[in-house]
Amino acid sequence: MFFHLFRYLAGCIIGATLYLALLRVIASIARRNAVQKYRCQAPAAYPHKDPFFGLDSVRDAICAAKARSSIARQIHQYAQYGSTFSSKFFTTPVISTIEPENVKAVLSTHFEDYSVGSRRKEAFFPLLGRSIFQVDGPQWKHSRHLLQSCFARDQVDDLQVLDVHVSKLINALPTNGAMVDLGDWFPRLTADVTTACFFGHTIDSLGNDSLSFGAEFVKAIHDAQDGCEERWKIGVFAKVVPQREFYRNVKRIHDFMDQHIETAIASFNSSSRISKDNKAQQDRHVFLHDLREVTDDRQVLRDELLTIFIASVDTSAAVLTNLFFVLAKRPDIWQLLRNEVAPLSGGKPDIDQLQSMRYHQYCLKESLRLHPIALSNSRTAYKDTILPRGGGADYQSPVFVAKGTMVAFGIAAMHRSKSLWGEDADEFRPERWGNEKQSWKFIPFNGGPRVCIGERFAMNLTTYTLVRLVQSFHSLESQDDGDWVEGAHLACTSHNGAKVILRAS
Ligand code: HEM
């Protein structure tokens, strides 16, 4: 009896092993055929000191982030190993690239071949759960569809709500020659606008006298995002490294969000008492309310809302802070901006006027080029696929991408590549945008089906804020002698903020 059982089990194990071996042989034949068919060549290889897990590279990345030199490291790597090279990230094979054609393939033409990757999902799971940012395939399509109505043009082009909060900001800023760090104020503006537009109830941090209002929450958000990034970097070790402070921050944030959601729902439920003043706000699609029509599950509400909050607040504030850091040192550009708003004679722009402010938009794009908010991004291949460029000695041959490979793109390095942008790629020169066309070498909002859903909202928010500040202050003087230094947070913002003196018009 025992012997028969043993024979049966041994047969099963041998059968399974043979079956797996056969699958491997079939896969490797298919790979060899694909490599031949598309004339793929291997990209340059990163010279790892640790060829098994690539830990040397992980350690270097962590050190560079701490030294605020991630951008310099990225540029140096592509200069040294070429525009596409292979490396290791723990057990995962990685192909890094700054070839616009490859970026287009990953994000658009071969979109279905890639996922956002299990590493990112695991790293952000405690904070964001299974929100739009965290899922692929049908689940992602469902989330994206849910969000769509709130990002329709008539919604995001409505400047009324924006104006309430930008006006509050302008009134709050000192004009008596006192120094102010705009890097402290922009996150309050973007938090107020985001909660007003998407939660239907603003946290009104600008309406509160104390600068410390919400500071604990904002700090918890920053720390938790840093924690997620750390988890991403240490990969599998995240499961064993104790992260008590990270989980404490996550709890703080979730408690705050739950409380805010309840308040927003209560205020929505009492909509019969809407005053006329609130009518414009109530006529908008409010994401929280739309979402509630579909689900009452508080965890789903929190995951999606927190994702919108994080995706919107720090990113938009970072763009403004980075831009004002530069503008404060460039009175020539400030004057050109002043010239562009002059025809408004102090009046507030409507959406058509806003979108015709070419020079304002050039400045924002130039800021996003030189100081992108996401310095890099990646996708993981769901199945064997091909990158169109990067192989061979001249980097021009297609590259075979095996299932499970991570394709990383160095956004900061690509945005500053001299071969893509010209010799003045390191300079802040808004005029360049007069000759630039839409292309895959500029991806501050990603691209393809998964392009940032808030792009138009963010551009309206930042352009409107810029226009109104340019109208309100005739000069802006930097109080910082140094160069722009990268911040170490997920949304890359000026480490030293934007310390300025403003003079009213
Ligand atoms: C200037 C500010 C912003 C920048 C630079 C930015 C950048 C990005 C980038 C690079 C992605 C792609 C992430 C990825 O898939 O790996 C993304 C996705 C996303 N962004 Fe933005 N974003 C900004 C503002 C906003 C705003 C204002 C909102 C919402 C109000 C928003 C909501 C989202 C959402 C929900 C996604 C996920 C989309 C999806 O996976 O389908 N973003 N953003």
PDB file of C-alpha atoms in Angstrom, residues 232-402:
ATOM      1  CA  TRP A 232      10.036  49.877  -3.112  1.00  0.00           C
ATOM      2  CA  LYS A 233      13.811  50.190  -2.956  1.00  0.00           C
ATOM      3  CA  ILE A 234      14.388  47.408  -0.463  1.00  0.00           C
ATOM      4  CA  GLY A 235      12.020  45.045  -2.304  1.00  0.00           C
ATOM      5  CA  VAL A 236      11.475  41.672  -0.595  1.00  0.00           C
ATOM      6  CA  PHE A 237      13.239  42.906   2.570  1.00  0.00           C
ATOM      7  CA  ALA A 238      10.233  45.170   3.220  1.00  0.00           C
ATOM      8  CA  LYS A 239       8.526  42.062   4.587  1.00  0.00           C
ATOM      9  CA  VAL A 240      11.141  41.642   7.336  1.00  0.00           C
ATOM     10  CA  VAL A 241      12.366  45.175   8.108  1.00  0.00           C
ATOM     11  CA  PRO A 242      10.254  46.622  10.967  1.00  0.00           C
ATOM     12  CA  GLN A 243       8.402  49.756   9.843  1.00  0.00           C
ATOM     13  CA  ARG A 244       6.547  50.806  12.967  1.00  0.00           C
ATOM     14  CA  GLU A 245       6.714  54.534  12.232  1.00  0.00           C
ATOM     15  CA  PHE A 246       5.546  53.948   8.645  1.00  0.00           C
ATOM     16  CA  TYR A 247       2.483  52.029   9.809  1.00  0.00           C
ATOM     17  CA  ARG A 248       1.770  54.663  12.485  1.00  0.00           C
ATOM     18  CA  ASN A 249       1.761  57.339   9.751  1.00  0.00           C
ATOM     19  CA  VAL A 250      -0.468  55.223   7.535  1.00  0.00           C
ATOM     20  CA  LYS A 251      -2.943  54.898  10.398  1.00  0.00           C
ATOM     21  CA  ARG A 252      -2.863  58.661  11.064  1.00  0.00           C
ATOM     22  CA  ILE A 253      -3.602  59.337   7.387  1.00  0.00           C
ATOM     23  CA  HIS A 254      -6.384  56.775   7.179  1.00  0.00           C
ATOM     24  CA  ASP A 255      -8.016  58.152  10.336  1.00  0.00           C
ATOM     25  CA  PHE A 256      -7.830  61.682   8.947  1.00  0.00           C
ATOM     26  CA  MET A 257      -9.282  60.598   5.586  1.00  0.00           C
ATOM     27  CA  ASP A 258     -12.084  58.583   7.211  1.00  0.00           C
ATOM     28  CA  GLN A 259     -13.036  61.558   9.321  1.00  0.00           C
ATOM     29  CA  HIS A 260     -12.926  63.900   6.316  1.00  0.00           C
ATOM     30  CA  ILE A 261     -15.011  61.508   4.193  1.00  0.00           C
ATOM     31  CA  GLU A 262     -17.680  61.362   6.905  1.00  0.00           C
ATOM     32  CA  THR A 263     -17.757  65.167   7.120  1.00  0.00           C
ATOM     33  CA  ALA A 264     -17.994  65.485   3.325  1.00  0.00           C
ATOM     34  CA  ILE A 265     -20.787  62.883   3.170  1.00  0.00           C
ATOM     35  CA  ALA A 266     -22.682  64.627   5.985  1.00  0.00           C
ATOM     36  CA  SER A 267     -22.423  67.962   4.203  1.00  0.00           C
ATOM     37  CA  PHE A 268     -23.566  66.309   0.955  1.00  0.00           C
ATOM     38  CA  ASN A 269     -26.544  64.749   2.728  1.00  0.00           C
ATOM     39  CA  SER A 270     -27.653  68.136   3.976  1.00  0.00           C
ATOM     40  CA  SER A 271     -27.652  69.445   0.390  1.00  0.00           C
ATOM     41  CA  SER A 272     -31.267  70.575   0.790  1.00  0.00           C
ATOM     42  CA  ARG A 273     -29.802  73.429   2.789  1.00  0.00           C
ATOM     43  CA  ILE A 274     -27.481  74.546  -0.055  1.00  0.00           C
ATOM     44  CA  SER A 275     -27.141  78.270  -0.245  1.00  0.00           C
ATOM     45  CA  LYS A 276     -27.059  79.974  -3.608  1.00  0.00           C
ATOM     46  CA  ASP A 277     -23.340  80.687  -3.161  1.00  0.00           C
ATOM     47  CA  ASN A 278     -22.640  76.993  -2.992  1.00  0.00           C
ATOM     48  CA  LYS A 279     -24.646  76.203  -6.094  1.00  0.00           C
ATOM     49  CA  ALA A 280     -21.654  76.272  -8.450  1.00  0.00           C
ATOM     50  CA  GLN A 281     -19.819  73.839  -6.208  1.00  0.00           C
ATOM     51  CA  GLN A 282     -22.846  71.562  -5.951  1.00  0.00           C
ATOM     52  CA  ASP A 283     -23.322  71.507  -9.742  1.00  0.00           C
ATOM     53  CA  ARG A 284     -19.872  69.997 -10.224  1.00  0.00           C
ATOM     54  CA  HIS A 285     -19.347  66.291 -10.394  1.00  0.00           C
ATOM     55  CA  VAL A 286     -17.733  65.615  -7.038  1.00  0.00           C
ATOM     56  CA  PHE A 287     -15.681  62.468  -7.175  1.00  0.00           C
ATOM     57  CA  LEU A 288     -16.654  61.348  -3.696  1.00  0.00           C
ATOM     58  CA  HIS A 289     -20.364  61.681  -4.520  1.00  0.00           C
ATOM     59  CA  ASP A 290     -20.034  59.896  -7.876  1.00  0.00           C
ATOM     60  CA  LEU A 291     -18.125  57.124  -6.192  1.00  0.00           C
ATOM     61  CA  ARG A 292     -20.750  56.790  -3.496  1.00  0.00           C
ATOM     62  CA  GLU A 293     -23.393  56.124  -6.137  1.00  0.00           C
ATOM     63  CA  VAL A 294     -21.436  52.984  -6.995  1.00  0.00           C
ATOM     64  CA  THR A 295     -20.198  51.861  -3.601  1.00  0.00           C
ATOM     65  CA  ASP A 296     -20.613  52.622   0.057  1.00  0.00           C
ATOM     66  CA  ASP A 297     -17.530  50.595   0.913  1.00  0.00           C
ATOM     67  CA  ARG A 298     -15.538  53.010   3.081  1.00  0.00           C
ATOM     68  CA  GLN A 299     -12.234  51.332   2.226  1.00  0.00           C
ATOM     69  CA  VAL A 300     -12.796  51.808  -1.533  1.00  0.00           C
ATOM     70  CA  LEU A 301     -13.817  55.434  -0.945  1.00  0.00           C
ATOM     71  CA  ARG A 302     -10.721  56.047   1.147  1.00  0.00           C
ATOM     72  CA  ASP A 303      -8.283  54.293  -1.211  1.00  0.00           C
ATOM     73  CA  GLU A 304      -9.443  56.192  -4.294  1.00  0.00           C
ATOM     74  CA  LEU A 305      -9.749  59.564  -2.534  1.00  0.00           C
ATOM     75  CA  LEU A 306      -6.388  59.259  -0.858  1.00  0.00           C
ATOM     76  CA  THR A 307      -4.841  58.388  -4.217  1.00  0.00           C
ATOM     77  CA  ILE A 308      -6.375  61.507  -5.803  1.00  0.00           C
ATOM     78  CA  PHE A 309      -5.216  63.586  -2.837  1.00  0.00           C
ATOM     79  CA  ILE A 310      -1.633  62.307  -2.990  1.00  0.00           C
ATOM     80  CA  ALA A 311      -1.496  62.392  -6.809  1.00  0.00           C
ATOM     81  CA  SER A 312      -2.722  65.975  -6.880  1.00  0.00           C
ATOM     82  CA  VAL A 313      -1.512  67.914  -3.837  1.00  0.00           C
ATOM     83  CA  ASP A 314       2.237  67.351  -3.678  1.00  0.00           C
ATOM     84  CA  THR A 315       2.717  67.188  -7.442  1.00  0.00           C
ATOM     85  CA  SER A 316       0.958  70.464  -8.258  1.00  0.00           C
ATOM     86  CA  ALA A 317       2.570  72.214  -5.278  1.00  0.00           C
ATOM     87  CA  ALA A 318       5.994  70.892  -6.349  1.00  0.00           C
ATOM     88  CA  VAL A 319       5.563  72.287  -9.875  1.00  0.00           C
ATOM     89  CA  LEU A 320       4.708  75.731  -8.489  1.00  0.00           C
ATOM     90  CA  THR A 321       7.527  75.673  -5.936  1.00  0.00           C
ATOM     91  CA  ASN A 322      10.118  74.575  -8.515  1.00  0.00           C
ATOM     92  CA  LEU A 323       8.934  77.197 -10.987  1.00  0.00           C
ATOM     93  CA  PHE A 324       8.911  80.049  -8.464  1.00  0.00           C
ATOM     94  CA  PHE A 325      12.380  79.063  -7.257  1.00  0.00           C
ATOM     95  CA  VAL A 326      13.631  79.691 -10.796  1.00  0.00           C
ATOM     96  CA  LEU A 327      11.459  82.739 -11.553  1.00  0.00           C
ATOM     97  CA  ALA A 328      12.651  84.521  -8.412  1.00  0.00           C
ATOM     98  CA  LYS A 329      16.149  84.498  -9.908  1.00  0.00           C
ATOM     99  CA  ARG A 330      14.978  85.568 -13.373  1.00  0.00           C
ATOM    100  CA  PRO A 331      13.480  89.099 -13.345  1.00  0.00           C
ATOM    101  CA  ASP A 332      13.731  89.098 -17.172  1.00  0.00           C
ATOM    102  CA  ILE A 333      11.264  86.186 -17.376  1.00  0.00           C
ATOM    103  CA  TRP A 334       9.006  87.728 -14.705  1.00  0.00           C
ATOM    104  CA  GLN A 335       8.780  90.857 -16.849  1.00  0.00           C
ATOM    105  CA  LEU A 336       7.818  88.828 -19.954  1.00  0.00           C
ATOM    106  CA  LEU A 337       5.095  87.156 -17.893  1.00  0.00           C
ATOM    107  CA  ARG A 338       3.911  90.592 -16.714  1.00  0.00           C
ATOM    108  CA  ASN A 339       3.756  91.724 -20.353  1.00  0.00           C
ATOM    109  CA  GLU A 340       1.563  88.763 -21.232  1.00  0.00           C
ATOM    110  CA  VAL A 341      -1.013  89.496 -18.505  1.00  0.00           C
ATOM    111  CA  ALA A 342      -1.057  93.256 -19.205  1.00  0.00           C
ATOM    112  CA  PRO A 343      -3.956  93.079 -21.746  1.00  0.00           C
ATOM    113  CA  LEU A 344      -6.189  91.703 -18.949  1.00  0.00           C
ATOM    114  CA  SER A 345      -5.808  95.066 -17.123  1.00  0.00           C
ATOM    115  CA  GLY A 346      -5.940  93.268 -13.784  1.00  0.00           C
ATOM    116  CA  GLY A 347      -9.084  91.290 -14.644  1.00  0.00           C
ATOM    117  CA  LYS A 348      -9.260  87.573 -13.897  1.00  0.00           C
ATOM    118  CA  PRO A 349      -8.717  85.372 -16.951  1.00  0.00           C
ATOM    119  CA  ASP A 350     -11.475  83.072 -18.199  1.00  0.00           C
ATOM    120  CA  ILE A 351     -10.555  79.602 -19.431  1.00  0.00           C
ATOM    121  CA  ASP A 352      -9.990  80.701 -23.063  1.00  0.00           C
ATOM    122  CA  GLN A 353      -7.736  83.563 -22.000  1.00  0.00           C
ATOM    123  CA  LEU A 354      -5.881  81.249 -19.627  1.00  0.00           C
ATOM    124  CA  GLN A 355      -5.208  78.713 -22.326  1.00  0.00           C
ATOM    125  CA  SER A 356      -4.011  81.363 -24.742  1.00  0.00           C
ATOM    126  CA  MET A 357      -1.279  82.520 -22.329  1.00  0.00           C
ATOM    127  CA  ARG A 358       1.499  80.913 -24.332  1.00  0.00           C
ATOM    128  CA  TYR A 359       4.472  82.216 -22.374  1.00  0.00           C
ATOM    129  CA  HIS A 360       2.958  81.161 -19.037  1.00  0.00           C
ATOM    130  CA  GLN A 361       2.497  77.647 -20.410  1.00  0.00           C
ATOM    131  CA  TYR A 362       6.029  77.590 -21.802  1.00  0.00           C
ATOM    132  CA  CYS A 363       7.368  78.435 -18.332  1.00  0.00           C
ATOM    133  CA  LEU A 364       5.389  75.611 -16.734  1.00  0.00           C
ATOM    134  CA  LYS A 365       6.491  73.107 -19.362  1.00  0.00           C
ATOM    135  CA  GLU A 366      10.089  74.221 -19.027  1.00  0.00           C
ATOM    136  CA  SER A 367       9.870  73.718 -15.272  1.00  0.00           C
ATOM    137  CA  LEU A 368       8.390  70.231 -15.784  1.00  0.00           C
ATOM    138  CA  ARG A 369      11.168  69.436 -18.256  1.00  0.00           C
ATOM    139  CA  LEU A 370      14.085  70.576 -16.103  1.00  0.00           C
ATOM    140  CA  HIS A 371      12.580  69.580 -12.749  1.00  0.00           C
ATOM    141  CA  PRO A 372      10.174  66.718 -13.459  1.00  0.00           C
ATOM    142  CA  ILE A 373       8.049  65.679 -10.501  1.00  0.00           C
ATOM    143  CA  ALA A 374       8.615  61.960 -11.086  1.00  0.00           C
ATOM    144  CA  LEU A 375      12.329  61.519 -11.792  1.00  0.00           C
ATOM    145  CA  SER A 376      11.848  58.009 -13.143  1.00  0.00           C
ATOM    146  CA  ASN A 377       9.159  55.423 -13.702  1.00  0.00           C
ATOM    147  CA  SER A 378       8.914  51.776 -14.708  1.00  0.00           C
ATOM    148  CA  ARG A 379       6.694  49.002 -15.968  1.00  0.00           C
ATOM    149  CA  THR A 380       7.055  45.218 -15.771  1.00  0.00           C
ATOM    150  CA  ALA A 381       6.553  42.971 -18.818  1.00  0.00           C
ATOM    151  CA  TYR A 382       3.510  40.686 -18.468  1.00  0.00           C
ATOM    152  CA  LYS A 383       4.813  38.585 -21.347  1.00  0.00           C
ATOM    153  CA  ASP A 384       7.775  38.371 -23.718  1.00  0.00           C
ATOM    154  CA  THR A 385       7.897  41.526 -25.829  1.00  0.00           C
ATOM    155  CA  ILE A 386      10.212  43.835 -27.790  1.00  0.00           C
ATOM    156  CA  LEU A 387      11.618  47.335 -27.356  1.00  0.00           C
ATOM    157  CA  PRO A 388      12.247  48.991 -30.733  1.00  0.00           C
ATOM    158  CA  ARG A 389      15.685  50.482 -29.880  1.00  0.00           C
ATOM    159  CA  GLY A 390      18.690  50.185 -27.613  1.00  0.00           C
ATOM    160  CA  GLY A 391      20.437  46.962 -28.662  1.00  0.00           C
ATOM    161  CA  GLY A 392      23.864  46.444 -30.208  1.00  0.00           C
ATOM    162  CA  ALA A 393      26.910  48.673 -30.258  1.00  0.00           C
ATOM    163  CA  ASP A 394      25.038  51.584 -31.874  1.00  0.00           C
ATOM    164  CA  TYR A 395      21.953  51.175 -29.604  1.00  0.00           C
ATOM    165  CA  GLN A 396      19.733  51.051 -32.701  1.00  0.00           C
ATOM    166  CA  SER A 397      18.642  47.382 -32.767  1.00  0.00           C
ATOM    167  CA  PRO A 398      15.448  46.116 -31.122  1.00  0.00           C
ATOM    168  CA  VAL A 399      15.850  44.629 -27.653  1.00  0.00           C
ATOM    169  CA  PHE A 400      14.146  41.446 -26.503  1.00  0.00           C
ATOM    170  CA  VAL A 401      12.268  41.885 -23.194  1.00  0.00           C
ATOM    171  CA  ALA A 402      11.584  38.629 -21.380  1.00  0.00           C
TER     172      ALA A 402
END
